[in-house]
Coordinates of C-alpha atoms in Angstrom, one line a residue:
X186 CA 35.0 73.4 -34.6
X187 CA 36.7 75.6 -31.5
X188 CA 34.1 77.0 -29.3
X189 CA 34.0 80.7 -30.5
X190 CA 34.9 83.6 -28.1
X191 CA 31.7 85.3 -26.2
X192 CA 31.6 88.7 -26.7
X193 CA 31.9 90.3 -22.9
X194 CA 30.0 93.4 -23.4
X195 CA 26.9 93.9 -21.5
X196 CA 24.7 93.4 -24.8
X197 CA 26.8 90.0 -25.8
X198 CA 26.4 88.8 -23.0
X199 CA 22.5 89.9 -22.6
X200 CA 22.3 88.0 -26.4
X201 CA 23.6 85.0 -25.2
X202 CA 21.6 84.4 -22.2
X203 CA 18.5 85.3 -24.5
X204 CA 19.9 82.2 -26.5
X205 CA 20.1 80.2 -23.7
X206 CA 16.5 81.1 -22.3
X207 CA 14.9 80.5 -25.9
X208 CA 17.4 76.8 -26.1
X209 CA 15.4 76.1 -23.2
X210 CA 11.8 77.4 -24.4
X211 CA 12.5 75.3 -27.4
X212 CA 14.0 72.3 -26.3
X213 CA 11.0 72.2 -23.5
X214 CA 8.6 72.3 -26.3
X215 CA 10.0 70.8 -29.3
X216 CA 12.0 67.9 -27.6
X217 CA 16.4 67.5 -28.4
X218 CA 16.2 65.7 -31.3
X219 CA 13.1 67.8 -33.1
X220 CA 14.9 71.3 -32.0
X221 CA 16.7 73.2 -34.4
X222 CA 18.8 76.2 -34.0
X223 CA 16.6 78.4 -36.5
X224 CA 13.8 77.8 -34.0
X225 CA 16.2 78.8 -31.2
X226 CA 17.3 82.2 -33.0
X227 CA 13.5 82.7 -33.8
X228 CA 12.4 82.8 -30.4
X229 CA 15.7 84.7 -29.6
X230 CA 14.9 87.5 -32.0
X231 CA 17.8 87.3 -33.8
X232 CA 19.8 86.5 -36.7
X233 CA 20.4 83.3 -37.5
X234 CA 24.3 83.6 -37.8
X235 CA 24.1 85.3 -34.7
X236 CA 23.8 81.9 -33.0
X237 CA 27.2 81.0 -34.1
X238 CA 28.9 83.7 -32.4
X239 CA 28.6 82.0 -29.0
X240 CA 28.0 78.5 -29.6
X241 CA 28.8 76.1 -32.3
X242 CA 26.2 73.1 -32.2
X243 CA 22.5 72.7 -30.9
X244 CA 24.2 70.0 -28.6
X245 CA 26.4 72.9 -27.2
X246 CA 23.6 75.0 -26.3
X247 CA 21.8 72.2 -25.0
X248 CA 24.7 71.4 -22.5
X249 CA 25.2 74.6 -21.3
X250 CA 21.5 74.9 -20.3
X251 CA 21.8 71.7 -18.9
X252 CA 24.8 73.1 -16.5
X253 CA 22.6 76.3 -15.9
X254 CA 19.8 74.3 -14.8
X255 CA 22.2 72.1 -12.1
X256 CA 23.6 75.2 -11.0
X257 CA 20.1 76.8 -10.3
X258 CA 18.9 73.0 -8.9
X259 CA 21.9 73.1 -6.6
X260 CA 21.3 76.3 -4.9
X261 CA 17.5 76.5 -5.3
X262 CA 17.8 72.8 -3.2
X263 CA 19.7 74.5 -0.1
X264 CA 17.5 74.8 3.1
X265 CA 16.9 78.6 4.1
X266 CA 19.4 79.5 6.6
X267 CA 16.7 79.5 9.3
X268 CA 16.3 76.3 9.3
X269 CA 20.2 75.7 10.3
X270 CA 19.5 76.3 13.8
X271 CA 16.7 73.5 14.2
X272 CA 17.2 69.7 14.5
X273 CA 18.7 67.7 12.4
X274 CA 15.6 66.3 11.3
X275 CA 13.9 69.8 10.7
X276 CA 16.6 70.4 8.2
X277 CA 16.6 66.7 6.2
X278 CA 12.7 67.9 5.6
X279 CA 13.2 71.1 4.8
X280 CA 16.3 69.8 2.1
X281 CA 13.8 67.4 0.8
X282 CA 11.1 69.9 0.4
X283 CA 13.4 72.0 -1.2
X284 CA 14.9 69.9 -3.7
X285 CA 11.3 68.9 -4.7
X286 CA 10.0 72.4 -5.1
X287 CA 13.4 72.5 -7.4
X288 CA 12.6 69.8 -9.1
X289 CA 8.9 70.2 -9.8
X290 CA 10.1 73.8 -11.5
X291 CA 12.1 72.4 -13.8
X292 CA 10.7 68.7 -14.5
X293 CA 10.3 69.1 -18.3
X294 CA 13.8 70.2 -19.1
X295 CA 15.1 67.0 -16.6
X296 CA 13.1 64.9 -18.6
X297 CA 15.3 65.8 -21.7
X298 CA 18.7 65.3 -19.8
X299 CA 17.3 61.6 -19.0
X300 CA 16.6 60.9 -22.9
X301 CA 19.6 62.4 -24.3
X302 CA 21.7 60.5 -21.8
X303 CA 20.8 57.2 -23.3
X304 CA 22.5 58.0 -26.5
X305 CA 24.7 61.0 -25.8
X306 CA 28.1 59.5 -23.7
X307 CA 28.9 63.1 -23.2
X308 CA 25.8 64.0 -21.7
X309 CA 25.4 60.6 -20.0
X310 CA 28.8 61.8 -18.0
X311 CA 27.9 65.3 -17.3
X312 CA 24.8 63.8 -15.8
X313 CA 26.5 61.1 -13.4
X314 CA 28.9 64.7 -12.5
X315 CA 26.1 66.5 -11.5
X316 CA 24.3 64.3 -9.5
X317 CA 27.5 63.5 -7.8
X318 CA 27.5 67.4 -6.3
X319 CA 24.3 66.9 -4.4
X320 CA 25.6 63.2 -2.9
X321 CA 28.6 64.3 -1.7
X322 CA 26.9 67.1 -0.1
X323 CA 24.8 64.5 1.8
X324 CA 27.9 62.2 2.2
X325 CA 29.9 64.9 3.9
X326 CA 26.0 66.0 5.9
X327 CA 26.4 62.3 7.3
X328 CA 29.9 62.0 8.3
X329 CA 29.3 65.0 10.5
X330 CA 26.3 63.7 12.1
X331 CA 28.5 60.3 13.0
X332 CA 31.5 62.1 14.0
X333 CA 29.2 64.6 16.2
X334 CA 27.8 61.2 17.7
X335 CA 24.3 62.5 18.1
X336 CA 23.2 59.8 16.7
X337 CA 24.2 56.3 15.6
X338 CA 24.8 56.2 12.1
X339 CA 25.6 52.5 11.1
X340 CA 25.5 53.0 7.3
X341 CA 28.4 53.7 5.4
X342 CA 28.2 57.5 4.5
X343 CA 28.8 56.9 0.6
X344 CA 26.3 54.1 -0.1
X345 CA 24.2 55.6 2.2
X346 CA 24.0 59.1 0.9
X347 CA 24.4 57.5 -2.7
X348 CA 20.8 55.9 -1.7
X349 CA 18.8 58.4 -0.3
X350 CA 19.4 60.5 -2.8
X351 CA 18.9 58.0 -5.0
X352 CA 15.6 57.4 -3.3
X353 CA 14.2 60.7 -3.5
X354 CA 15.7 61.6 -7.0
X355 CA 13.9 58.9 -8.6
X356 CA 10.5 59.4 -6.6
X357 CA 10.5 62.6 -7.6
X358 CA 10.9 61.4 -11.9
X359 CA 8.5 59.3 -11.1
X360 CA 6.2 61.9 -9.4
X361 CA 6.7 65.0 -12.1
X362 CA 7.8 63.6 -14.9
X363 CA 6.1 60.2 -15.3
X364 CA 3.3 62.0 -13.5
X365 CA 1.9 59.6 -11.2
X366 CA -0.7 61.0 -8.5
X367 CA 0.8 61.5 -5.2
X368 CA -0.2 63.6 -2.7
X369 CA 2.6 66.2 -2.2
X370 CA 2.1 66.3 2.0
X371 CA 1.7 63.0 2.2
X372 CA 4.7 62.3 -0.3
X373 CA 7.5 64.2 0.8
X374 CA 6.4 63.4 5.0
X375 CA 6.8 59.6 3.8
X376 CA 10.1 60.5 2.0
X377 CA 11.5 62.2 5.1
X378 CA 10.5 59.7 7.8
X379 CA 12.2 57.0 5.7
X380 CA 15.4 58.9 5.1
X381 CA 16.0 60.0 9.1
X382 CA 14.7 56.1 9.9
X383 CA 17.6 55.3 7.7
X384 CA 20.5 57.4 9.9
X385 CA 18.8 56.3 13.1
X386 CA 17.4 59.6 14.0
X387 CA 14.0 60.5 14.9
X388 CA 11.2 61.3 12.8
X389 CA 10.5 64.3 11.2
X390 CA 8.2 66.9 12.1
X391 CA 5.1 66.4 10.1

């Protein structure tokens, strides 16, 4: 089925982002594969052939909430621009802190991206995509600091950026969504020490 054309008046549009907030209300509480679209258009408030008008499947809905939520995770994971001017370890803590405040917000929803990328190929793709925005952001973070020549960075910006963020992605799953008991100070200042050990800089401010 084509994707149907979104309305672009000011109440389409306010109808379709009440879909997407109840998709995600619903999918948070119900899980993907026990979720169905009446639920979704009950918690909307609306008709149930309204749904149709601006998506065509559950798993349409469910991927647009998914690129909603990277989008948000992206910028929500950016350092406050006063912490540009400090040192280079300042800002590797603050990114970390960030990303895990980020995270911690939105830990049930990335819990159902992990299971529907098991089965879903689509989803399993869009997944690996959106994870790659926030490495190459630390790939291109690492190059600088080698061609700056502050420091020396022995590590191969790719693989390195491709584990530390690998490293602190998978803490963090472990950490909100498994829900093992760490100790968030303790946690993210052990995170950060081993991540600027890793470039050969200093350690971070506690």
């Amino acid at each position: 089925m084509a994707r149907p054309t979104i309305p672009m008046s000011q109440r389409g549009q306010r109808t379709r982002s009440g879909l997407l907030d109840a998709a995600r209300t619903v999918f948070e509480r119900e899980g993907f594969l026990d979720a169905r679209i009446t639920d979704i258009t009950d918690a909307a408030g609306v008709a149930h052939g309204t749904f149709y008008t601006y998506f065509t499947s559950k798993e349409e809905i469910f991927r647009e909430a998914v690129r909603l939520l990277g989008e948000t995770m992206l910028d929500e994971a950016k350092p406050a621009s006063s912490v540009q001017a400090q040192s280079v370890e300042a800002r590797i803590s603050e990114a970390n802190r960030a990303f895990l405040r980020s995270y911690q917000s939105h830990a049930p929803m990335i819990a159902l991206v992990e299971q529907v990328a098991t089965f879903d190929a689509e989803m399993r793709e869009f997944r690996r995509q959106s994870r790659e925005v926030f490495v190459r952001r630390v790939e291109r973070q690492i190059r600088r600091l080698r061609a700056d020549g502050d420091v020396d960075v022995v590590l191969e910006p790719r693989y390195a950026a491709e584990a530390l963020c690998s490293m602190v992605e998978r803490f963090a799953y472990v950490w909100m969504v498994l829900g093992e008991d760490y100790e968030h100070d303790a946690a993210l200042h052990t995170l950060n020490v081993l991540w600027c050990r890793a470039l050969g800089l200093g350690d971070p401010p506690i």
